[in-house]
mmCIF file of C-alpha atoms in Angstrom:
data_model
loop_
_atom_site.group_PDB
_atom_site.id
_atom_site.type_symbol
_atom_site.label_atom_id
_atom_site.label_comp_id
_atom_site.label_asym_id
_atom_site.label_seq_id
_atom_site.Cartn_x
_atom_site.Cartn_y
_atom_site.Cartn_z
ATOM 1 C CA UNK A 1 -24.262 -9.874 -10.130
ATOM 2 C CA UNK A 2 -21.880 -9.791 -13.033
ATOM 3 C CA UNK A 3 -20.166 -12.376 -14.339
ATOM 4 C CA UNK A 4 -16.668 -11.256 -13.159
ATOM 5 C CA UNK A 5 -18.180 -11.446 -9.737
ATOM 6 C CA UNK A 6 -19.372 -14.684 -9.991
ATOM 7 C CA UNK A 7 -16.205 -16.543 -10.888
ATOM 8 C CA UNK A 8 -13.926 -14.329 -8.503
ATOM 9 C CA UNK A 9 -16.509 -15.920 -5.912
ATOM 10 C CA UNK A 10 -16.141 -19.561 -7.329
ATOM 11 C CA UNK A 11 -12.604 -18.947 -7.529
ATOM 12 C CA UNK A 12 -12.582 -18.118 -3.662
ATOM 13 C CA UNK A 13 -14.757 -20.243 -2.515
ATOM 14 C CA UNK A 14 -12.645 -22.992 -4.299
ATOM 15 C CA UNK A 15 -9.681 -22.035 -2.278
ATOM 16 C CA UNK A 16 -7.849 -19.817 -5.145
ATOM 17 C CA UNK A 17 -6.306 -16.447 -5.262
ATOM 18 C CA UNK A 18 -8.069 -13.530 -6.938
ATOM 19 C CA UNK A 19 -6.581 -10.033 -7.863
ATOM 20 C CA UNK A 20 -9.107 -7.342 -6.402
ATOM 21 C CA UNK A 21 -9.856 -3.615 -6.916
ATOM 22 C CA UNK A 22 -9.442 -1.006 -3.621
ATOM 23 C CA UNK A 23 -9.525 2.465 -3.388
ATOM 24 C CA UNK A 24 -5.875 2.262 -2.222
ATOM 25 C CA UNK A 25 -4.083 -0.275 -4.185
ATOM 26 C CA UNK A 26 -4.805 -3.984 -5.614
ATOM 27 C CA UNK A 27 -4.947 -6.814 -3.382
ATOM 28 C CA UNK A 28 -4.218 -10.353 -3.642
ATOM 29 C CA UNK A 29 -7.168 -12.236 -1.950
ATOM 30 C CA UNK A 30 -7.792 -15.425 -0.569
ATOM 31 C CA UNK A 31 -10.513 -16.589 1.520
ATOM 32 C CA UNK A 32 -9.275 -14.787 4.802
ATOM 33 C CA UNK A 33 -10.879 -18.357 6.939
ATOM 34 C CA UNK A 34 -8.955 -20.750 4.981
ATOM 35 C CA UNK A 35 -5.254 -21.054 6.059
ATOM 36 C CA UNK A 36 -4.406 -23.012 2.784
ATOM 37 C CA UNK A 37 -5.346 -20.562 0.585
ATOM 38 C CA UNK A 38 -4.105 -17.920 2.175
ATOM 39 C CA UNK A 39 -0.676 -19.505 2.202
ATOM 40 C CA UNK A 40 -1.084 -19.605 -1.718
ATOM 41 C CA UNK A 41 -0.663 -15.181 -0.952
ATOM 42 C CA UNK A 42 2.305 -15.993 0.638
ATOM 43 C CA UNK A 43 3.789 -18.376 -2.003
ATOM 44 C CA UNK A 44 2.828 -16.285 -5.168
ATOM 45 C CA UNK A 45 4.219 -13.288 -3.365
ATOM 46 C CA UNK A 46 7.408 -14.550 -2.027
ATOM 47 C CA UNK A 47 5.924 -12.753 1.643
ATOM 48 C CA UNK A 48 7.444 -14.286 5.070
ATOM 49 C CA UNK A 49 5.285 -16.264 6.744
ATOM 50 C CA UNK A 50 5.354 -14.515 10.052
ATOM 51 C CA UNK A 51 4.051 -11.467 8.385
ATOM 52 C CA UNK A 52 0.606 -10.554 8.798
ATOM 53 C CA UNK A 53 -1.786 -9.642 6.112
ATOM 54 C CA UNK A 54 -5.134 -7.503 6.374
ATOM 55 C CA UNK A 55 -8.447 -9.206 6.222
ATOM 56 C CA UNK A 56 -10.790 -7.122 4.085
ATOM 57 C CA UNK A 57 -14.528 -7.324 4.906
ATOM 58 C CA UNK A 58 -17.627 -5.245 3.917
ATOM 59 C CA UNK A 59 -18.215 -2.457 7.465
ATOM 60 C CA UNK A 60 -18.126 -2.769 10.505
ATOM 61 C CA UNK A 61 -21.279 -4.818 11.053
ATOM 62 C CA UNK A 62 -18.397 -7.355 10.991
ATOM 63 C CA UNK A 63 -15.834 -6.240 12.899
ATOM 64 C CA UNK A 64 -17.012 -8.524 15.678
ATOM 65 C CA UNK A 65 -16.857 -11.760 13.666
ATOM 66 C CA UNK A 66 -13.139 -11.332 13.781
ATOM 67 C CA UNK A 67 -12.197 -9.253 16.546
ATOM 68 C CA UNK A 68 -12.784 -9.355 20.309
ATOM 69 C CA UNK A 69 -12.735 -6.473 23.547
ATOM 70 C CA UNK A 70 -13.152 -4.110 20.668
ATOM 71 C CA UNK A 71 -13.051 -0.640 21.683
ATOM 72 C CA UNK A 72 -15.192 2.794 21.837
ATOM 73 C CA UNK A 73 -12.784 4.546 19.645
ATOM 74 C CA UNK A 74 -12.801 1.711 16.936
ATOM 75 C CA UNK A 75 -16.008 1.447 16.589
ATOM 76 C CA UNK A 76 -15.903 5.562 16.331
ATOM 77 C CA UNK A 77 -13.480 5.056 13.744
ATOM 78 C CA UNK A 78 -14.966 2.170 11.712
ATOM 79 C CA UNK A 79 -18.210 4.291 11.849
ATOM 80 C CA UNK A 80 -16.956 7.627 9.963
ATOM 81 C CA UNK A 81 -13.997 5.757 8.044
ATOM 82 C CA UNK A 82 -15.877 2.909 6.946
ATOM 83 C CA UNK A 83 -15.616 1.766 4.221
ATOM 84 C CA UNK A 84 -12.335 3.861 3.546
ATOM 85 C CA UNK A 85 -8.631 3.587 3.561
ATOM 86 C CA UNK A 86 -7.830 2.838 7.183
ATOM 87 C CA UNK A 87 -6.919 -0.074 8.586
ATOM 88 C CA UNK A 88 -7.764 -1.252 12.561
ATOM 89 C CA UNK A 89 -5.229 -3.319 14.745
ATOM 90 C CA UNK A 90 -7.441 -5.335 17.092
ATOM 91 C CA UNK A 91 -7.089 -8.490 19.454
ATOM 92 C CA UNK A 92 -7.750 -11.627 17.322
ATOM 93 C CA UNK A 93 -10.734 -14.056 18.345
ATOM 94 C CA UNK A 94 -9.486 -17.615 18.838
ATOM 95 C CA UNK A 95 -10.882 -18.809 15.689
ATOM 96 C CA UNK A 96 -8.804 -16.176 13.203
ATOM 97 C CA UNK A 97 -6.028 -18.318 11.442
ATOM 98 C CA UNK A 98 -2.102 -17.825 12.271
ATOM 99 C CA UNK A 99 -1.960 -17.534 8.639
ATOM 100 C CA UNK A 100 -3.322 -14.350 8.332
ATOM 101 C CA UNK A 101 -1.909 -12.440 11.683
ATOM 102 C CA UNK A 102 1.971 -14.127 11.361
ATOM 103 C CA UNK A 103 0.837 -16.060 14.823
ATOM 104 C CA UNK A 104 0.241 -12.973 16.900
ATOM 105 C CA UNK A 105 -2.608 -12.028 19.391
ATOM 106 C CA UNK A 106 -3.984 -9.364 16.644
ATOM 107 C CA UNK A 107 -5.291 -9.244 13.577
ATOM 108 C CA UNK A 108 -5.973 -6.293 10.684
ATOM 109 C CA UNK A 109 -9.311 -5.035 9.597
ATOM 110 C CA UNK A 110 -10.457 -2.819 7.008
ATOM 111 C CA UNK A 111 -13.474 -2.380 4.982
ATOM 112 C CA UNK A 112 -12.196 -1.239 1.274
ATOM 113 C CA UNK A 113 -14.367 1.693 -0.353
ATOM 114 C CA UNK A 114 -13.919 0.341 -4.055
ATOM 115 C CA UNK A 115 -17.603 -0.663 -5.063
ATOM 116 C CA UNK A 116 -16.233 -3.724 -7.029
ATOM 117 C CA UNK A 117 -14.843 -5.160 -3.937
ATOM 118 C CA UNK A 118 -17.444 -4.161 -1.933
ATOM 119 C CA UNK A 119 -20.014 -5.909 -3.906
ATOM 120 C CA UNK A 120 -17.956 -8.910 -4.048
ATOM 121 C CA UNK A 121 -17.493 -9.009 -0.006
ATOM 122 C CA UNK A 122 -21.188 -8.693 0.308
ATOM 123 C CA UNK A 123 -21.259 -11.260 -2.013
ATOM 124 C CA UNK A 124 -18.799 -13.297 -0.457
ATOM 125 C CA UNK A 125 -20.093 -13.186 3.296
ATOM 126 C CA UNK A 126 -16.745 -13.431 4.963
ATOM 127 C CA UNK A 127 -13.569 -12.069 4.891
ATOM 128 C CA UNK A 128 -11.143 -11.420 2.318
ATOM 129 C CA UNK A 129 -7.058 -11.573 3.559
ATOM 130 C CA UNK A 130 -5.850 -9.629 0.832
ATOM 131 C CA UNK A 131 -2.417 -8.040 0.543
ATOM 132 C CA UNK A 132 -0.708 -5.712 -1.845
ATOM 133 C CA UNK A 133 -1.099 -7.890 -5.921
ATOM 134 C CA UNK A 134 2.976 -7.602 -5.827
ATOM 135 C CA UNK A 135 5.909 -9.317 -5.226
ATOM 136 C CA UNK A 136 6.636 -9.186 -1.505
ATOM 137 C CA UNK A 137 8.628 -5.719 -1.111
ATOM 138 C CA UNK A 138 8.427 -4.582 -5.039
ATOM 139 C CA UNK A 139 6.253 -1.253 -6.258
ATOM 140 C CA UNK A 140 2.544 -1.808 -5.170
ATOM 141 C CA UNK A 141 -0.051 -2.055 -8.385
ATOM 142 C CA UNK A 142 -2.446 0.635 -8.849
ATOM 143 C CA UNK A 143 -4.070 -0.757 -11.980
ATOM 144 C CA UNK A 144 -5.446 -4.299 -13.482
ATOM 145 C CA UNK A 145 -2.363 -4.292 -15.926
ATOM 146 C CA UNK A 146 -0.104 -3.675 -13.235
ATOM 147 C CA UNK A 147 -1.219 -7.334 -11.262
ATOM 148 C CA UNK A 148 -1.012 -8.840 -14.876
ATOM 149 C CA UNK A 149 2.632 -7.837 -15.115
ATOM 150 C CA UNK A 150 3.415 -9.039 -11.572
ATOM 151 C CA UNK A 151 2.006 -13.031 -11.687
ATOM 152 C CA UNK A 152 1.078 -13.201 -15.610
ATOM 153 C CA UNK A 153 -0.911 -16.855 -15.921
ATOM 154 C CA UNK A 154 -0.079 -17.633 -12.202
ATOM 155 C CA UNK A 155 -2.880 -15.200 -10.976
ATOM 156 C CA UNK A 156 -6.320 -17.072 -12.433
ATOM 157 C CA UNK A 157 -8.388 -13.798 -12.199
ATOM 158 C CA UNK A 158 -7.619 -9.724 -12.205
ATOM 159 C CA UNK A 159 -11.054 -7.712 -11.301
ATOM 160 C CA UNK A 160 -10.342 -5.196 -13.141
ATOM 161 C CA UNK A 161 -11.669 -1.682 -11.688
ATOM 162 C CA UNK A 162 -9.664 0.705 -13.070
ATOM 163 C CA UNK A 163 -6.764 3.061 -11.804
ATOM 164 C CA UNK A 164 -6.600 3.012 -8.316
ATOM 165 C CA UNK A 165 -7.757 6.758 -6.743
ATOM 166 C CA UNK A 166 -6.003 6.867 -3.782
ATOM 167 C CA UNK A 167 -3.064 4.935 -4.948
ATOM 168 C CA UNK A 168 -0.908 4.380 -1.256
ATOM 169 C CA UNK A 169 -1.876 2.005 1.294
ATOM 170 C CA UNK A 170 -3.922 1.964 4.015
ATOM 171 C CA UNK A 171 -3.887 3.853 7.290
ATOM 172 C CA UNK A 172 -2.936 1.365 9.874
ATOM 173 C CA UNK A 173 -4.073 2.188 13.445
ATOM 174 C CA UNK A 174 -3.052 0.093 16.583
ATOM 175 C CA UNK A 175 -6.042 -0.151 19.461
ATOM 176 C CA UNK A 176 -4.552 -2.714 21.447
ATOM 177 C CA UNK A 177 -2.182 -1.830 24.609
ATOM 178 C CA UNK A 178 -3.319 1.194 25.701
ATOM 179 C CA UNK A 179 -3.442 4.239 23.292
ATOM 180 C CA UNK A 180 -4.082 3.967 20.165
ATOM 181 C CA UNK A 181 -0.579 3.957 17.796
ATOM 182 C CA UNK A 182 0.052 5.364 13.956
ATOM 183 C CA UNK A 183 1.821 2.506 12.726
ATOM 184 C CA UNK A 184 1.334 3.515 9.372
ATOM 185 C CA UNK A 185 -0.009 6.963 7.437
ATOM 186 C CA UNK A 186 -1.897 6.401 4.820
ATOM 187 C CA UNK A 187 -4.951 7.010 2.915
ATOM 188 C CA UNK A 188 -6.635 9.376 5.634
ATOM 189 C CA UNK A 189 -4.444 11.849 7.796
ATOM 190 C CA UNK A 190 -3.220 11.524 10.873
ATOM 191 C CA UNK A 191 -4.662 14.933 11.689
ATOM 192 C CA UNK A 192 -8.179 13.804 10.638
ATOM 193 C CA UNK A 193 -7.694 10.755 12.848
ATOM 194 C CA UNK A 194 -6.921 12.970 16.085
ATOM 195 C CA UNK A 195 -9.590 15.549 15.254
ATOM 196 C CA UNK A 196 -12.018 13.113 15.795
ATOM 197 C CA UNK A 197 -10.698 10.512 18.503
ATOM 198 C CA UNK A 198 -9.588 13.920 20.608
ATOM 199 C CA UNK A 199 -6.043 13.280 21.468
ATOM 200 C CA UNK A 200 -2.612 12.657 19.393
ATOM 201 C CA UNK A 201 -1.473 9.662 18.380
ATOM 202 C CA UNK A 202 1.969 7.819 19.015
ATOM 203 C CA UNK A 203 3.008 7.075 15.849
ATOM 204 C CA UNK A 204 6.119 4.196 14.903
ATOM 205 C CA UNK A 205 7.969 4.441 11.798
ATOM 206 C CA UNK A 206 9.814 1.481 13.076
ATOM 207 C CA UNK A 207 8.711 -1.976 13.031
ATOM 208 C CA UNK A 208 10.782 -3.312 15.634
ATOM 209 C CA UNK A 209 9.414 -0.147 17.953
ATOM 210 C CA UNK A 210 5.849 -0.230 17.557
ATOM 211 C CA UNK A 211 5.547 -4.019 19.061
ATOM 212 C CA UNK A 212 2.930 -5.225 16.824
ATOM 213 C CA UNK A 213 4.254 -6.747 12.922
ATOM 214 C CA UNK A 214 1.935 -5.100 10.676
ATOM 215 C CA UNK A 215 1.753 -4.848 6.412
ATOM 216 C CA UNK A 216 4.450 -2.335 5.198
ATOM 217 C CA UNK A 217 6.274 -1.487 8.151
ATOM 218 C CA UNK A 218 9.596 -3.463 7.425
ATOM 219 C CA UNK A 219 12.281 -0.873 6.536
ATOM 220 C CA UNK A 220 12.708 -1.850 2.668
ATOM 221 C CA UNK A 221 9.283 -1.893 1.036
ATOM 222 C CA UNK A 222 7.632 -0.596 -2.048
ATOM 223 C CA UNK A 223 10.568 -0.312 -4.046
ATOM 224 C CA UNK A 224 11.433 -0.359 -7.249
ATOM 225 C CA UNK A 225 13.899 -2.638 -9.073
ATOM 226 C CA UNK A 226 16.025 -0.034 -10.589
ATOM 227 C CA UNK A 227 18.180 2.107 -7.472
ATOM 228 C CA UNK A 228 15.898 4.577 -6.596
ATOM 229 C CA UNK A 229 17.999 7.751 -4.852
ATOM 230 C CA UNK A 230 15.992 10.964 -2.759
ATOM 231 C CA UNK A 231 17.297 14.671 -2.489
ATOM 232 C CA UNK A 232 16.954 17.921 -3.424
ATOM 233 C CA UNK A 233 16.756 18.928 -7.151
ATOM 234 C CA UNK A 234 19.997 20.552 -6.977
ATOM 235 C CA UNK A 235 21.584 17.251 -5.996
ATOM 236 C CA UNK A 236 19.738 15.660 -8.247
ATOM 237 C CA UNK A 237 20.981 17.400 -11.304
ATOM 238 C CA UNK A 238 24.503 17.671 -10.772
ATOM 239 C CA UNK A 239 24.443 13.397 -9.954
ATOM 240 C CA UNK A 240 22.525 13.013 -12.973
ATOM 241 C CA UNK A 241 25.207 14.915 -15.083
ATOM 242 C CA UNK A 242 27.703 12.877 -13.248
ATOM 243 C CA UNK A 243 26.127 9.048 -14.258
ATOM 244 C CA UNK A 244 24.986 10.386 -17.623
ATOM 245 C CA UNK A 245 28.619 11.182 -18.603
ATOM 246 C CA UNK A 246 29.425 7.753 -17.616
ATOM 247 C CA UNK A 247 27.081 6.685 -19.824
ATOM 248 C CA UNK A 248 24.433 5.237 -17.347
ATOM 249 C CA UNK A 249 20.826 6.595 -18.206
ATOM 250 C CA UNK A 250 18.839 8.586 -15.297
ATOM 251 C CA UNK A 251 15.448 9.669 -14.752
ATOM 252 C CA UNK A 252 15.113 12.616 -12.648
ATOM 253 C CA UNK A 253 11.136 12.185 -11.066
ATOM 254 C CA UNK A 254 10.598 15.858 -10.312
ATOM 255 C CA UNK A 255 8.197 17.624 -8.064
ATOM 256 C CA UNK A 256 6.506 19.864 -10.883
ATOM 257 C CA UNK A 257 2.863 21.664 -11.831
ATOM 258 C CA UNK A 258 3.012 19.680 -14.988
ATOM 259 C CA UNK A 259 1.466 16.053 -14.793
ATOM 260 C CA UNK A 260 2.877 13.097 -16.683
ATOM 261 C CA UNK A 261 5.119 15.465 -18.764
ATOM 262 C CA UNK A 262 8.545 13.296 -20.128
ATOM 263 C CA UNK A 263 11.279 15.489 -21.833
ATOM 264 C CA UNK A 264 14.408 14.232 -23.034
ATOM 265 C CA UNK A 265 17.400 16.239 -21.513
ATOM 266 C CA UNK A 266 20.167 14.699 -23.584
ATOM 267 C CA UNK A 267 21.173 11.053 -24.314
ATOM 268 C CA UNK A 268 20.081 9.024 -22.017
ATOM 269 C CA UNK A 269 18.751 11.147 -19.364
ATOM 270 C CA UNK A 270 14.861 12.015 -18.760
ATOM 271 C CA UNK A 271 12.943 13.895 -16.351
ATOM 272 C CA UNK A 272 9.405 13.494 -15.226
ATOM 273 C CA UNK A 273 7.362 15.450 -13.627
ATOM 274 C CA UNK A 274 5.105 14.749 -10.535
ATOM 275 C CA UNK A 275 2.029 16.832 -9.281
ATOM 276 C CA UNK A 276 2.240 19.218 -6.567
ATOM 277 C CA UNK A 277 -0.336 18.542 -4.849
ATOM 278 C CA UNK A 278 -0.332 15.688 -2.155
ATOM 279 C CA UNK A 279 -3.057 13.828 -3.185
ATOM 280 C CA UNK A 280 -2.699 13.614 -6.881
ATOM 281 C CA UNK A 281 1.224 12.922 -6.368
ATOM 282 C CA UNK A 282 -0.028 9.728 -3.941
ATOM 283 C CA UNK A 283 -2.251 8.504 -6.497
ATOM 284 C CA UNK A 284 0.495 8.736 -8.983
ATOM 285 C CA UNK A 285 3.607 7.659 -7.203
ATOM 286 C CA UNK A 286 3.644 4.246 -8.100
ATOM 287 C CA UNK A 287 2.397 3.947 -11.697
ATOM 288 C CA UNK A 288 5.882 6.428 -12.107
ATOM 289 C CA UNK A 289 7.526 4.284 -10.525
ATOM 290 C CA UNK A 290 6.925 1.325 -12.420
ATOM 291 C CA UNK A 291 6.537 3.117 -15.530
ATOM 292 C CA UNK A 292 10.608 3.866 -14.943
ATOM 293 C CA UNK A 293 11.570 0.733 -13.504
ATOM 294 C CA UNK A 294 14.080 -1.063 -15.148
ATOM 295 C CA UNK A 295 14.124 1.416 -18.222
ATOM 296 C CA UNK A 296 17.239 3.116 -17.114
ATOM 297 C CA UNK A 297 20.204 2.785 -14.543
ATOM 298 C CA UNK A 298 19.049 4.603 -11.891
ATOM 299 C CA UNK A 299 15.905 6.862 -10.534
ATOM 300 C CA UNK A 300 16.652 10.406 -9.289
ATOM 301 C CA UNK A 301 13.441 11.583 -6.462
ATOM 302 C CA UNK A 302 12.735 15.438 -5.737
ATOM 303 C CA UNK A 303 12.057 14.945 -1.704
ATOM 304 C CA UNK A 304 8.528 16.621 -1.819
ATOM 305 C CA UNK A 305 7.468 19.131 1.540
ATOM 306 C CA UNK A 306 7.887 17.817 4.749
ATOM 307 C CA UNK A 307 4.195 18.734 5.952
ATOM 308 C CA UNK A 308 1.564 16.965 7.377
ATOM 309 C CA UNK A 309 0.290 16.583 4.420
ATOM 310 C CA UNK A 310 3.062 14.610 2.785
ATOM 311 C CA UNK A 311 3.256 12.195 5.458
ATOM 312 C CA UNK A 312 1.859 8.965 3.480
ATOM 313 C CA UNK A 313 4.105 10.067 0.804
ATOM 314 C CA UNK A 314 7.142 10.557 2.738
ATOM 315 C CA UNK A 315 7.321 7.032 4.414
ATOM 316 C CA UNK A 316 6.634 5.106 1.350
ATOM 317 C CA UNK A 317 9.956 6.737 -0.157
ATOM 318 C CA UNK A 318 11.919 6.271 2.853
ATOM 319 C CA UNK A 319 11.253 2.712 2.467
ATOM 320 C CA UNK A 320 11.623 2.325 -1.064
ATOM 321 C CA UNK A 321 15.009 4.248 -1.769
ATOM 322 C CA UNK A 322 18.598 3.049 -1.041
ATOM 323 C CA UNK A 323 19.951 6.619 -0.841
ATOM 324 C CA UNK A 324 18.584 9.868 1.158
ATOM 325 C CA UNK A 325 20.428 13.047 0.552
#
């Protein structure tokens, strides 16, 4: 056991908060049995109390500890998933604190792939409520440095395990009240979900429509400080020449082959240009972000393809920008 993972186990065991490695994005933890410490997540983050926040454990040898009338097709999804970015909405046991499920009848499960964490939930025994390492509704981190930013000295400990390779949340599936719901794409595909379960999915973009409060699903999330604004790149150019001559500075985040490329356009304009491919653009989305945040006026957004593919993508912009063209 190294030395990191020792005192991120005092430090939990004591009660404290500890900034934690996935393969999705960094969490916030707390000791996910402890209702005091988890309200410490809540108080860091600025998070309402009525919303829930994911208890990470090590597989689904688990699942039991903290869920009840758990069905087939979650233990069929726990069992090929597992550990992996997806996230299972189950009925609560009686003993599972209000603190981590807002007060509702369910509670969210997921086993995090990142062998840091891993090791330290083996380590640990129980379960770990952990939450994006952000202000409530702000950019989610994908790196150590990124938590750092966020809570500086207020945050005790940062596991650092490097960039973050899948780099958007968690899929969140609903198996309570009758077939099973989408409440949130993620990490693995919706498609890949139903290939193996054997039947669609509903899926809710809406909070207020799926019937169960869940991480992420209120309708501003993940966004950046600086106005963030979606559309075509047409659009996007000619309302880019428009604020630059009024001497506000843009960044135009472009949908390009190139990686990580920044050219200057003129005086106080930039672009930027994200990959192409689904994946890599998820894992990069919100180190751009942040990167850009708060350097200039306002952030321009090439919509990317609206395929299957793009799903995860597609509803963490929705949520983030002010302005859809």
């Amino acid at each position: 056991m190294t030395a990191q993972i020792e005192r991120a186990l005092s430090l939990l065991r004591a009660g404290e908060l500890v900034g934690i490695p996935t393969e999705t994005v960094y969490g916030l933890a707390a000791d996910a049995a402890n209702p005091q410490a988890v309200a410490k997540i809540f108080a860091l983050k600025g998070r309402p109390a009525d919303h829930p926040v994911i208890v990470h454990i090590a597989g689904s040898a688990q699942l039991s500890d903290w869920a009840q009338d758990i069905p087939d097709d979650a233990w069929k999804l726990a069992e090929v998933f597992w550990p992996g970015p997806l996230t299972l909405i189950l009925k609560r046991k009686a003993h599972v604190p209000d603190a981590v499920t807002g007060g509702q009848n369910t509670v969210g499960l997921r086993a995090p792939a990142h062998p840091l964490t891993h090791e330290l939930l083996l380590q640990f025994g129980g379960g770990l409520a952990a939450p994006s390492a952000n202000q409530f509704g702000h950019v989610s981190p994908t790196t150590a440095q990124h938590v750092r930013e966020e809570f500086g000295a207020a945050l005790p400990l940062v596991l650092d395990g490097g960039p973050c390779q899948v780099g958007v949340e968690s899929t969140i599936v609903s198996l309570v009240d009758g077939r099973p719901k989408l409440l949130r794409p993620g990490g693995i595909s919706r498609d890949v979900i139903e290939s193996l379960l054997g039947y669609e999915l509903e899926h809710h973009v809406k909070a207020s429509t799926a019937g169960i409060r869940a991480s992420g699903l209120l309708d501003s999330h993940y966004a950046p400080r600086t106005p963030l604004w979606l559309g075509a790149r047409a659009q996007l150019l000619e309302i880019a020449a428009e604020h630059t001559a009024a001497n506000q500075r843009t960044a135009l985040l472009l949908l390009g082959d190139v990686t990580n490329e920044t050219n200057a356009l003129m005086p106080g304009q930039y672009v930027h240009y994200l990959p192409a491919d689904p994946e890599a653009y998820a894992q990069a989305l919100y180190a751009t972000l942040r990167h850009h945040d708060q350097r200039f006026d306002l952030l321009l957004l090439e919509t990317p393809p609206r395929t299957p593919a793009w799903l995860a993508v597609h509803d963490r912009l929705q949520r983030a920008a002010i302005r859809k063209y």
